[in-house]
Coordinates of C-alpha atoms and ligand atoms in Angstrom, one line a residue:
X12 CA 0.0 0.0 0.0
X13 CA 1.4 3.4 -0.8
X14 CA 1.9 6.1 1.9
X15 CA -1.2 8.1 0.9
X16 CA -3.5 5.2 0.8
X17 CA -2.4 4.2 4.3
X18 CA -2.8 7.8 5.5
X19 CA -6.4 7.8 4.1
X20 CA -7.1 4.6 6.0
X21 CA -5.8 6.1 9.2
X22 CA -7.8 9.3 8.6
X23 CA -11.0 7.5 8.1
X24 CA -10.3 5.4 11.2
X25 CA -9.7 8.5 13.3
X26 CA -12.8 10.1 11.9
X27 CA -15.0 7.2 13.1
X28 CA -13.2 6.5 16.3
X29 CA -12.6 10.0 17.7
X30 CA -15.4 12.1 16.1
X31 CA -17.9 9.3 15.5
X32 CA -18.6 10.2 11.8
X33 CA -18.6 7.7 9.0
X34 CA -17.8 9.9 6.0
X35 CA -15.9 13.1 5.3
X36 CA -17.8 16.0 4.0
X37 CA -16.8 17.6 0.7
X38 CA -13.1 18.0 0.3
X39 CA -12.3 17.5 4.0
X40 CA -10.4 14.3 3.3
X41 CA -8.2 15.8 0.6
X42 CA -7.3 18.8 2.8
X43 CA -6.4 16.5 5.6
X44 CA -4.2 14.2 3.5
X45 CA -2.6 17.3 1.9
X46 CA -1.7 18.9 5.2
X47 CA -0.8 15.7 6.9
X48 CA 1.7 15.1 4.1
X49 CA 3.3 18.5 4.8
X50 CA 1.7 20.9 2.2
X51 CA 0.2 24.3 2.9
X52 CA -3.5 24.7 2.4
X53 CA -6.0 27.5 2.1
X54 CA -9.5 26.4 3.0
X55 CA -12.6 28.4 2.1
X56 CA -15.7 26.9 3.5
X57 CA -18.9 28.4 4.8
X58 CA -19.8 28.5 8.5
X59 CA -20.8 25.1 9.6
X60 CA -19.1 23.4 6.7
X61 CA -16.7 21.5 9.0
X62 CA -13.4 23.4 8.9
X63 CA -12.2 22.4 12.4
X64 CA -11.6 18.8 11.4
X65 CA -9.4 20.0 8.5
X66 CA -6.7 20.9 11.0
X67 CA -7.6 18.8 14.0
X68 CA -7.3 15.5 12.2
X69 CA -4.0 16.1 10.4
X70 CA -2.5 17.1 13.8
X71 CA -3.6 13.7 15.2
X72 CA -2.3 12.0 12.0
X73 CA 1.1 13.6 12.3
X74 CA 1.4 12.5 15.9
X75 CA 2.4 16.0 17.2
X76 CA 0.7 19.1 18.3
X77 CA -1.3 21.4 16.0
X78 CA -0.8 25.0 16.9
X79 CA -4.0 26.9 16.2
X80 CA -4.1 30.7 16.0
X81 CA -7.6 31.8 16.9
X82 CA -8.8 35.3 17.6
X83 CA -11.3 34.8 20.4
X84 CA -10.7 33.5 23.8
X85 CA -14.3 32.4 24.4
X86 CA -14.1 30.4 21.2
X87 CA -10.9 28.7 22.2
X88 CA -12.4 27.5 25.5
X89 CA -15.3 26.0 23.7
X90 CA -13.1 24.2 21.3
X91 CA -10.9 22.9 24.0
X92 CA -13.9 21.7 26.0
X93 CA -15.4 20.0 22.9
X94 CA -12.1 18.3 22.2
X95 CA -11.8 17.1 25.7
X96 CA -15.2 15.4 25.4
X97 CA -13.7 13.5 22.4
X98 CA -10.7 12.4 24.3
X99 CA -8.3 14.7 22.4
X100 CA -5.6 16.4 24.4
X101 CA -6.2 20.1 23.8
X102 CA -5.2 23.3 25.7
X103 CA -5.3 27.0 25.2
X104 CA -2.9 29.8 26.0
X105 CA -4.3 33.3 26.4
X106 CA -4.4 36.2 28.7
X107 CA -7.2 34.8 30.8
X108 CA -5.0 32.0 32.3
X109 CA -2.8 32.0 35.3
X110 CA 0.9 31.8 35.1
X111 CA 0.9 28.3 36.5
X112 CA -1.6 27.1 34.0
X113 CA 0.5 28.6 31.2
X114 CA 3.7 27.0 32.4
X115 CA 2.0 23.6 32.7
X116 CA 0.7 23.9 29.1
X117 CA 4.1 24.9 27.8
X118 CA 5.7 21.9 29.5
X119 CA 3.0 19.6 28.2
X120 CA 3.8 20.8 24.6
X121 CA 7.5 20.1 25.0
X122 CA 6.8 16.7 26.4
X123 CA 4.7 15.8 23.5
X124 CA 1.5 15.5 25.5
X125 CA -0.7 17.8 23.5
X126 CA -2.6 17.2 20.3
X127 CA -3.9 20.8 19.8
X128 CA -2.8 24.1 21.3
X129 CA -5.0 27.1 20.7
X130 CA -3.3 30.5 21.0
X131 CA -4.3 34.1 20.5
X132 CA -2.3 35.9 17.9
X133 CA -0.9 38.5 20.2
X134 CA 0.3 35.7 22.5
X135 CA 1.9 33.8 19.7
X136 CA 3.9 36.8 18.7
X137 CA 5.6 37.3 22.1
X138 CA 9.3 36.4 22.2
X139 CA 8.5 33.9 25.0
X140 CA 6.1 32.0 22.9
X141 CA 8.2 32.1 19.7
X142 CA 11.1 30.7 21.8
X143 CA 8.8 28.0 23.1
X144 CA 7.9 27.1 19.5
X145 CA 11.5 27.0 18.5
X146 CA 12.2 24.4 21.2
X147 CA 9.0 22.4 20.3
X148 CA 9.9 22.3 16.6
X149 CA 13.4 21.1 17.4
X150 CA 11.9 18.2 19.3
X151 CA 9.4 17.5 16.5
X152 CA 6.5 18.4 18.7
X153 CA 4.8 20.7 16.2
X154 CA 2.5 19.0 13.6
X155 CA 1.2 22.1 11.9
X156 CA 0.1 25.7 12.2
X157 CA -3.6 26.4 11.7
X158 CA -4.6 30.1 11.1
X159 CA -8.3 30.1 11.9
X160 CA -10.6 33.0 10.9
X161 CA -7.9 34.0 8.4
X162 CA -10.0 37.0 7.2
X163 CA -8.9 38.8 10.4
X164 CA -5.8 39.8 8.3
X165 CA -7.9 41.9 6.1
X166 CA -8.8 45.5 6.9
X167 CA -11.9 45.3 4.8
X168 CA -14.1 43.4 7.3
X169 CA -14.9 44.6 10.8
X170 CA -12.9 41.7 12.2
X171 CA -9.5 43.2 11.4
X172 CA -6.8 42.1 13.8
X173 CA -3.4 43.8 13.0
X174 CA -1.4 41.0 14.7
X175 CA -2.6 38.6 12.0
X176 CA -0.3 40.4 9.6
X177 CA 2.7 39.3 11.5
X178 CA 1.9 35.6 11.3
X179 CA 4.2 35.4 8.3
X180 CA 6.8 34.8 11.0
X181 CA 5.6 31.2 11.2
X182 CA 6.7 30.1 7.8
X183 CA 9.7 32.4 7.7
X184 CA 11.1 30.8 10.8
X185 CA 9.8 27.2 10.3
X186 CA 9.3 26.6 6.6
X187 CA 9.0 22.9 7.1
X188 CA 5.9 23.0 9.3
X189 CA 2.8 23.0 7.1
X190 CA 0.3 25.8 7.5
X191 CA -3.4 25.7 7.0
X192 CA -5.4 28.9 6.8
X193 CA -9.2 28.8 7.1
X194 CA -12.0 31.2 6.6
X195 CA -15.7 31.4 5.9
X196 CA -15.4 34.7 4.0
X197 CA -17.1 34.5 0.6
X198 CA -15.8 37.8 -0.7
X199 CA -13.2 37.5 -3.5
X200 CA -11.3 40.7 -2.5
X201 CA -10.8 39.5 1.0
X202 CA -9.7 36.1 -0.2
X203 CA -7.0 37.7 -2.4
X204 CA -5.9 39.8 0.5
X205 CA -5.5 36.8 2.7
X206 CA -3.3 35.0 0.2
X207 CA -1.1 38.1 -0.2
X208 CA -0.8 39.0 3.5
X209 CA -0.2 35.5 4.8
X210 CA 2.0 34.6 1.8
X211 CA -0.1 31.7 0.8
X212 CA 0.7 31.8 -2.9
X213 CA 2.0 28.2 -2.8
X214 CA -0.8 26.8 -0.7
X215 CA -3.3 24.5 -2.3
X216 CA -6.6 26.2 -2.4
X217 CA -9.9 24.5 -1.5
X218 CA -13.1 26.4 -2.2
X219 CA -16.4 24.9 -1.1
X220 CA -19.8 26.0 -2.3
X221 CA -20.9 28.8 -0.1
X222 CA -24.5 27.7 -0.2
X223 CA -26.1 27.1 3.1
X224 CA -29.0 24.9 2.0
X225 CA -30.5 24.5 5.4
X226 CA -31.0 28.3 5.9
X227 CA -34.3 29.6 4.6
X228 CA -34.0 33.2 3.5
X229 CA -36.9 35.5 3.9
X230 CA -37.1 39.2 3.5
X231 CA -40.3 41.0 4.5
X232 CA -41.5 44.5 4.2
X233 CA -41.3 46.5 7.4
X234 CA -44.7 47.5 8.7
X235 CA -44.9 47.0 12.4
X236 CA -41.5 45.5 13.0
X237 CA -41.9 44.6 16.6
X238 CA -45.2 42.8 16.0
X239 CA -43.8 41.1 13.0
X240 CA -40.8 39.9 14.9
X241 CA -42.9 38.6 17.8
X242 CA -45.2 36.8 15.3
X243 CA -42.2 35.2 13.7
X244 CA -40.8 34.1 17.1
X245 CA -44.1 32.9 18.4
X246 CA -45.2 31.0 15.2
X247 CA -41.9 29.5 14.3
X248 CA -39.3 29.6 17.1
X249 CA -41.1 29.4 20.4
X250 CA -38.3 27.7 22.3
X251 CA -35.3 28.2 20.0
X252 CA -32.1 30.1 20.5
X253 CA -31.5 32.8 18.0
X254 CA -30.0 36.2 17.3
X255 CA -31.8 39.5 16.6
X256 CA -29.6 42.1 15.0
X257 CA -30.3 45.9 15.4
X258 CA -28.3 48.8 14.1
X259 CA -27.9 50.9 17.3
X260 CA -27.0 50.2 20.8
X261 CA -30.1 51.9 22.1
X262 CA -32.4 49.8 19.9
X263 CA -30.6 46.7 21.1
X264 CA -31.4 47.6 24.7
X265 CA -35.0 48.6 24.0
X266 CA -35.7 45.5 21.9
X267 CA -34.2 43.1 24.5
X268 CA -36.2 44.8 27.3
X269 CA -39.4 44.6 25.2
X270 CA -38.9 41.0 24.4
X271 CA -38.5 40.1 28.0
X272 CA -41.6 42.1 28.9
X273 CA -43.4 40.0 26.2
X274 CA -42.3 36.9 28.0
X275 CA -39.4 36.0 25.7
X276 CA -36.1 35.7 27.5
X277 CA -33.6 37.9 25.7
X278 CA -30.2 39.4 26.4
X279 CA -28.6 42.6 25.0
X280 CA -25.1 42.6 23.5
X281 CA -23.2 45.6 22.1
X282 CA -19.8 47.2 22.3
X283 CA -21.0 49.8 24.8
X284 CA -21.6 47.2 27.5
X285 CA -18.9 46.4 30.1
X286 CA -16.7 43.5 29.0
X287 CA -17.9 41.6 32.0
X288 CA -21.5 42.0 31.0
X289 CA -20.8 41.0 27.4
X290 CA -18.9 37.9 28.5
X291 CA -21.6 36.9 30.8
X292 CA -24.3 37.3 28.2
X293 CA -22.3 35.5 25.6
X294 CA -21.7 32.6 28.0
X295 CA -25.4 32.4 28.9
X296 CA -26.4 32.4 25.3
X297 CA -24.0 29.4 24.7
X298 CA -24.9 27.5 27.8
X299 CA -28.6 27.9 28.2
X300 CA -31.2 26.8 25.8
X301 CA -33.7 28.9 23.9
X302 CA -32.2 32.4 24.7
X303 CA -32.5 35.3 22.2
X304 CA -29.5 37.5 21.8
X305 CA -30.4 41.0 20.7
X306 CA -27.2 42.5 19.4
X307 CA -25.3 44.9 17.2
X308 CA -22.8 43.5 14.7
X309 CA -20.3 43.5 17.5
X310 CA -21.7 40.1 18.4
X311 CA -21.0 37.2 16.2
X312 CA -17.5 36.4 15.0
X313 CA -16.5 33.0 16.3
X314 CA -19.9 32.3 17.9
X315 CA -19.6 28.6 17.6
X316 CA -23.0 27.7 18.8
X317 CA -24.3 25.1 16.4
X318 CA -28.0 25.2 17.3
X319 CA -28.8 28.9 16.6
X320 CA -32.2 28.3 14.9
X321 CA -32.8 31.8 13.5
X322 CA -31.1 35.1 12.7
X323 CA -33.5 38.0 12.5
X324 CA -32.6 41.5 11.3
X325 CA -34.7 44.4 12.5
X326 CA -32.5 46.8 10.5
X327 CA -30.9 46.4 7.1
X328 CA -27.2 45.2 7.2
X329 CA -24.8 47.3 5.4
X330 CA -24.1 45.1 2.4
X331 CA -24.5 41.5 1.1
X332 CA -21.2 40.3 2.7
X333 CA -22.5 41.4 6.1
X334 CA -25.9 39.9 5.4
X335 CA -24.3 36.6 4.4
X336 CA -22.0 36.5 7.4
X337 CA -24.6 37.5 9.9
X338 CA -27.3 35.1 8.6
X339 CA -24.6 32.4 8.4
X340 CA -24.5 32.2 12.2
X341 CA -27.8 30.2 12.0
X342 CA -27.9 26.5 11.6
X343 CA -24.3 25.5 11.8
X344 CA -25.4 22.0 12.8
X345 CA -27.0 21.6 9.4
X346 CA -30.5 21.4 10.7
X347 CA -33.2 23.8 9.3
X348 CA -32.8 27.4 10.3
X349 CA -34.3 30.8 9.3
X350 CA -32.8 34.0 8.1
X351 CA -35.4 36.7 8.5
X352 CA -35.0 40.3 7.5
X353 CA -37.5 43.1 7.9
X354 CA -36.8 46.2 5.8
X355 CA -38.4 49.4 4.7
X356 CA -38.0 52.8 3.2
X357 CA -36.3 54.2 6.3
X358 CA -33.6 51.6 6.2
X359 CA -32.6 52.6 2.8
X360 CA -32.5 56.3 3.6
X361 CA -30.6 55.5 6.9
X362 CA -28.0 53.3 5.3
X363 CA -27.4 55.9 2.5
X364 CA -27.1 58.6 5.1
X365 CA -24.6 56.6 7.1
X366 CA -22.4 56.3 4.0
X367 CA -22.8 59.9 3.0
X368 CA -22.0 61.2 6.5
X369 CA -19.0 58.9 7.1
X370 CA -15.4 60.3 7.0
X371 CA -14.5 58.0 4.2
X372 CA -13.0 59.2 0.9
X373 CA -15.4 59.8 -2.1
X374 CA -14.0 56.7 -3.8
X375 CA -14.7 54.6 -0.7
X376 CA -18.2 56.0 -0.4
X377 CA -18.9 55.0 -4.0
X378 CA -17.7 51.5 -3.3
X379 CA -19.9 51.3 -0.2
X380 CA -22.9 52.6 -2.1
X381 CA -22.5 50.0 -4.8
X382 CA -22.2 47.3 -2.2
X383 CA -25.4 48.5 -0.4
X384 CA -27.2 48.6 -3.8
X385 CA -26.5 44.9 -4.3
X386 CA -28.2 44.1 -1.0
X387 CA -31.1 46.3 -1.9
X388 CA -31.5 44.5 -5.2
X389 CA -31.5 41.2 -3.2
X390 CA -34.3 42.7 -1.0
X391 CA -36.4 43.7 -4.0
X392 CA -35.8 40.7 -6.2
X393 CA -38.7 38.4 -7.2
X394 CA -36.2 35.7 -8.2
X395 CA -34.8 32.9 -6.0
X396 CA -33.0 34.8 -3.2
X397 CA -30.3 32.1 -2.9
X398 CA -29.5 32.3 -6.6
X399 CA -29.1 36.1 -6.4
X400 CA -27.1 35.8 -3.2
X401 CA -24.7 33.2 -4.5
X402 CA -24.4 34.9 -7.9
X403 CA -23.0 37.9 -6.0
X404 CA -20.2 35.7 -4.8
X405 CA -19.6 34.3 -8.3
X406 CA -21.4 31.0 -7.8
X407 CA -24.2 29.8 -10.1
X408 CA -27.0 27.8 -8.6
X409 CA -28.6 25.9 -11.6
X410 CA -32.1 25.8 -10.3
X411 CA -34.2 27.9 -7.9
X412 CA -33.6 26.6 -4.3
X413 CA -37.1 25.9 -3.1
X414 CA -36.1 27.1 0.3
X415 CA -36.5 30.9 0.2
X416 CA -39.6 33.0 0.4
X417 CA -39.7 33.7 -3.3
X418 CA -39.5 30.0 -4.1
X419 CA -42.0 29.0 -1.5
X420 CA -44.5 31.6 -2.5
X421 CA -43.8 33.3 -5.8
X422 CA -43.6 37.1 -5.4
X423 CA -46.4 39.1 -7.0
X424 CA -45.4 42.0 -9.2
X425 CA -47.5 44.8 -10.4
X426 CA -47.4 47.4 -13.2
X427 CA -46.3 50.5 -11.4
X428 CA -45.6 52.6 -14.5
X429 CA -48.4 55.1 -13.9
X430 CA -47.8 55.4 -10.2
X431 CA -44.0 55.8 -10.6
X432 CA -44.7 58.5 -13.2
X433 CA -46.8 60.4 -10.6
X434 CA -44.3 59.9 -7.9
X435 CA -41.3 61.1 -9.9
X436 CA -43.3 64.1 -11.3
X437 CA -44.3 65.0 -7.8
X438 CA -40.6 65.0 -6.7
X439 CA -39.8 67.2 -9.6
X440 CA -42.7 69.7 -9.1
X441 CA -42.0 70.0 -5.4
X442 CA -38.3 70.7 -6.0
X443 CA -39.4 73.4 -8.4
X444 CA -41.7 75.0 -5.9
X445 CA -39.3 74.5 -2.9
X446 CA -35.7 74.0 -4.0
X447 CA -34.5 72.6 -0.7
X448 CA -36.7 69.5 -1.3
X449 CA -38.6 67.2 1.0
X450 CA -38.5 63.7 2.3
X451 CA -40.8 60.9 1.4
X452 CA -43.4 61.6 4.2
X453 CA -44.2 65.1 2.8
X454 CA -44.1 63.9 -0.8
X455 CA -46.6 61.2 0.0
X456 CA -48.9 63.6 1.8
X457 CA -49.0 65.8 -1.3
X458 CA -49.8 62.8 -3.6
X459 CA -52.6 61.8 -1.2
X460 CA -54.0 65.3 -1.2
X461 CA -53.7 65.8 2.5
X462 CA -54.9 69.3 3.3
X463 CA -52.6 70.1 6.2
X464 CA -51.3 73.5 7.4
X465 CA -47.7 72.9 6.1
X466 CA -48.8 71.9 2.7
X467 CA -51.1 74.9 2.5
X468 CA -48.6 77.4 3.6
X469 CA -46.0 76.1 1.2
X470 CA -48.6 76.3 -1.6
X471 CA -48.1 72.6 -2.4
X472 CA -51.9 72.2 -2.6
X473 CA -51.8 74.1 -5.8
X474 CA -49.3 71.8 -7.5
X475 CA -50.6 69.6 -10.4
X476 CA -49.6 66.6 -8.4
X477 CA -51.6 67.4 -5.3
X478 CA -54.1 64.6 -4.6
X479 CA -53.4 62.6 -7.8
X480 CA -52.3 59.5 -5.9
X481 CA -55.5 58.2 -4.3
X482 CA -55.0 54.7 -5.8
X483 CA -52.4 53.7 -3.2
X484 CA -52.3 54.3 0.6
X485 CA -49.4 55.9 2.4
X486 CA -47.8 52.5 2.9
X487 CA -48.0 51.6 -0.8
X488 CA -46.5 54.9 -1.7
X489 CA -43.7 54.4 0.8
X490 CA -42.9 51.0 -0.7
X491 CA -42.9 52.5 -4.2
X492 CA -40.6 55.4 -3.2
X493 CA -38.2 52.8 -1.7
X494 CA -38.3 50.9 -4.9
X495 CA -37.6 54.0 -7.0
X496 CA -34.6 54.6 -4.8
X497 CA -33.4 51.1 -5.2
X498 CA -33.8 51.3 -9.0
X499 CA -31.7 54.5 -9.0
X500 CA -34.4 56.9 -10.1
X501 CA -34.6 58.7 -6.8
X502 CA -31.8 59.5 -4.5
X503 CA -32.1 60.5 -0.8
X504 CA -29.8 63.3 0.3
X505 CA -28.6 64.8 3.6
X506 CA -29.7 64.3 7.1
X507 CA -33.5 64.3 6.4
X508 CA -33.4 62.0 3.4
X509 CA -34.6 64.7 1.0
X510 CA -35.5 63.0 -2.3
X511 CA -34.0 64.1 -5.6
X512 CA -34.7 63.0 -9.1
X513 CA -31.7 61.4 -10.7
X514 CA -30.5 61.4 -14.3
X515 CA -31.8 57.8 -14.6
X516 CA -35.2 59.0 -13.2
X517 CA -35.4 61.8 -15.8
X518 CA -34.4 59.5 -18.6
X519 CA -37.1 57.0 -17.5
X520 CA -39.8 59.7 -17.4
X521 CA -38.9 60.6 -21.0
X522 CA -38.6 57.0 -22.2
X523 CA -42.2 55.8 -21.8
X524 CA -40.8 52.4 -20.6
X525 CA -43.0 50.3 -18.3
X526 CA -42.0 49.6 -14.7
X527 CA -42.9 46.4 -12.9
X528 CA -42.1 46.1 -9.2
X529 CA -42.6 43.6 -6.4
X530 CA -46.0 44.0 -4.8
X531 CA -46.2 44.7 -1.1
X532 CA -45.5 41.5 0.9
X533 CA -48.3 42.7 3.2
X534 CA -51.1 40.8 1.3
X535 CA -49.1 37.7 1.0
X536 CA -48.1 37.7 4.7
X537 CA -51.0 35.9 6.3
X538 CA -50.9 33.0 3.9
X539 CA -47.2 32.7 4.2
X540 CA -47.3 31.9 7.9
X541 CA -49.9 29.3 7.4
X542 CA -48.7 27.6 4.1
X543 CA -45.0 27.7 4.4
X544 CA -43.4 24.6 5.9
X545 CA -41.8 25.5 9.2
X546 CA -38.2 25.3 10.0
X547 CA -37.4 22.3 12.0
X548 CA -37.2 22.9 15.7
X549 CA -36.7 20.7 18.7
X550 CA -40.5 20.6 18.8
X551 CA -40.5 18.8 15.5
X552 CA -39.5 15.5 17.0
X553 CA -42.3 12.9 16.2
X554 CA -44.7 12.6 19.1
X555 CA -43.8 9.0 19.8
X556 CA -40.1 10.0 20.3
X557 CA -40.8 13.0 22.3
X558 CA -40.8 11.6 25.9
X559 CA -37.4 10.0 25.3
X560 CA -36.1 13.0 23.6
X561 CA -37.1 15.2 26.5
X562 CA -35.6 12.8 29.0
X563 CA -32.3 12.9 27.0
X564 CA -32.4 16.6 26.9
X565 CA -32.8 17.1 30.6
X566 CA -30.1 14.4 31.2
X567 CA -27.8 16.4 28.9
X568 CA -28.6 19.7 30.7
X569 CA -27.5 18.2 34.0
X570 CA -24.3 16.7 32.6
X571 CA -23.5 20.0 30.9
X572 CA -24.1 21.9 34.1
X573 CA -21.9 19.6 36.2
X574 CA -19.1 19.8 33.6
X575 CA -19.6 23.5 33.0
X576 CA -19.8 23.1 29.2
X577 CA -22.5 24.1 26.7
X578 CA -25.1 21.3 26.2
X579 CA -24.2 20.8 22.5
X580 CA -20.7 19.9 23.5
X581 CA -22.0 16.7 25.2
X582 CA -24.3 15.7 22.3
X583 CA -25.9 17.7 19.5
X584 CA -29.7 17.8 19.2
X585 CA -29.3 15.6 16.0
X586 CA -27.7 12.9 18.1
X587 CA -30.4 13.0 20.8
X588 CA -33.0 12.8 18.0
X589 CA -31.4 9.8 16.5
X590 CA -31.2 8.1 19.9
X591 CA -34.9 8.8 20.6
X592 CA -35.8 7.4 17.2
X593 CA -33.5 4.3 17.1
X594 CA -33.7 3.4 20.8
X595 CA -30.3 1.6 20.8
X596 CA -30.1 -1.2 23.3
X597 CA -26.4 -2.1 23.1
X598 CA -23.3 0.0 23.1
X599 CA -22.6 -1.2 19.5
X600 CA -26.0 0.2 18.3
X601 CA -25.3 3.4 20.1
X602 CA -21.8 3.7 18.5
X603 CA -23.4 3.4 15.1
X604 CA -25.1 6.8 15.5
X605 CA -23.3 9.6 13.8
X606 CA -21.7 11.9 16.4
X607 CA -20.9 9.1 18.9
X608 CA -17.2 8.4 19.1
X609 CA -15.4 6.1 21.5
X610 CA -14.7 8.7 24.2
X611 CA -18.3 9.7 24.4
X612 CA -19.4 6.1 24.3
X613 CA -17.1 5.3 27.2
X614 CA -18.3 8.3 29.1
X615 CA -22.0 8.4 28.5
X616 CA -22.9 5.1 26.8
X617 CA -24.3 3.4 30.0
X618 CA -26.3 6.4 31.1
X619 CA -27.9 6.7 27.7
X620 CA -28.8 3.0 27.4
X621 CA -30.3 3.2 30.9
X622 CA -32.4 6.2 29.9
X623 CA -33.6 4.4 26.8
X624 CA -34.5 1.3 28.7
X625 CA -36.4 3.2 31.4
X626 CA -38.3 5.1 28.8
X627 CA -40.2 2.3 27.2
Ligands
LIG714 P1 -17.0 25.5 10.8 O1 -15.8 25.7 11.7 O2 -16.6 25.3 9.4 O3 -18.0 26.5 11.0 P2 -17.3 23.1 12.3 O4 -15.9 22.6 12.2 O5 -17.7 23.7 13.6 O6 -17.6 24.1 11.2 O7 -18.3 21.9 12.0 C1 -19.7 22.1 11.9 C2 -20.4 20.9 12.4 O8 -20.3 19.9 11.5 C3 -19.8 20.4 13.7 O9 -20.8 20.0 14.6 C4 -19.0 19.2 13.3 O10 -18.8 18.3 14.3 C5 -19.8 18.7 12.1 N1 -19.0 17.9 11.1 C6 -17.8 18.3 10.6 N2 -17.4 17.3 9.8 C7 -18.3 16.3 9.7 C8 -18.4 15.1 9.0 N3 -17.5 14.7 8.2 N4 -19.6 14.4 9.3 C9 -20.5 14.8 10.1 N5 -20.4 15.9 10.8 C10 -19.4 16.7 10.6
LIG715 ZN1 -35.1 30.1 -3.6

């Protein structure tokens, strides 16, 4: 047998024995063999794709320690806990540990008693640690360097970590130790920057599909956002853990307080809270079941919780990359999950204003505006959302996905030619009468023929467009103005979102072309909640399996509490569901379930079999 074939056998054996899985996913096996044979690799895989095994297994195969650079301390601890459950010897070195703990870990590395060592980048770069590495490499104790969340090297995202740029020291000093860099970033420019900054030109590149088929995308029109959110939570995610993103800190606090008042346990998270509070909330979110985290974008990177069942946005993210990353935190375990976004005219005006008022250069503002426009196009599209989303990242999905709102219930469009003509003329007339212009609220009042004091004193009730728009209500006009902004015919300006007719708007008015836009989702809303298949939740366990499933869950909760680890570290929901369905009566039956490796079998096998037996 040649060396590679035997490596493959060993890899499969370890996968089954340690992790309890029968098959590799996608190119996992190729990466593992590649790195185990000493090559560098650059792995691009979406969140939940299974990146960790790509460096964990080669370290085990090489019989030395994998040194993993990871940006977040909380994440490191979870990984170390999860590995300990699998019987893998893992440790972390970071600023939260005592001197004694650190010394003990360093000694263990040198003695060859560690399989994986997680280290924060700033720690790795200290002379002391580099010196330790030197000694460890001399003794053949270092299997590989893994650079996790490699996009932290890029200044484009909000996860930029300057220390990542200095990680080139690793291959400069120890060129024979293979490196593997991993990221879930889907954005081509960031990928190119990673290769350049980390000098990965020679690395073999593995790019997975960035589709997350288990996530159902849904974008609804913002009408009464709080009520819409509450309906969504009550109808579809009664007991599930999830994240609600808001733009401002204040809105995060208000929304969390309001959810609690409505009887839904929720925690706030934003950069303005004390570190201690943030850590506590993050920890509770990971360790308790069914909590809602209401957060700004400060929350998220490295949140390794696999059973986040939904990500809801009460405000528009700033571009498609952000939307993809934030929604990607749902459903890492592969089970059904929802991405729900609620957006309206004000979101568009607000995001534009934020770009306009930022300190960035004009060039940068143009780039940001273009990126925002792609997201707006995704919001307004009547096509399969997943196709549009993936196309943005250069990936073609051959057929509509069947798992987004537009696929489940085809969007209705209407001929808005006449209405758009009225709206644009109205903007034009009002600008003529009052050159400083007006925002959508006032424009719509004029179209509807509202005879208020302000309109009268401005003389806007004498304009030809006064009262010509009775066919739509204020909400309908709001939606159309938003769509005219998205299609580039109107442009909001300044602090008050004063609307201006663009060149494209003028050209369209002259052209006589028709305009079809997405109809308000309002009408479709009621049928959607009743017709659409629901995302799977814990509650979807068949009734016959429910008692055992519940018993397993409370057993898991106790174990997790005693060991001070999150419940999913003991067993994922999917494992508990399989146990409840298959009712194994022997250790061999139990071992056959995906996610049950030897260490967990030794540790929990008897307990689980006893629970199954007593629940008959
Ligand atoms: P990522 O780091 O890419 O977000 P993880 O490494 O956390 O993803 O893996 C996501 C989930 O998929 C984990 O629960 C992991 O145990 C599981 N997983 C990874 N590889 C496999 C596999 N080959 N078979 C079954 N489950 C897997
Ligand atoms: Zn679709």
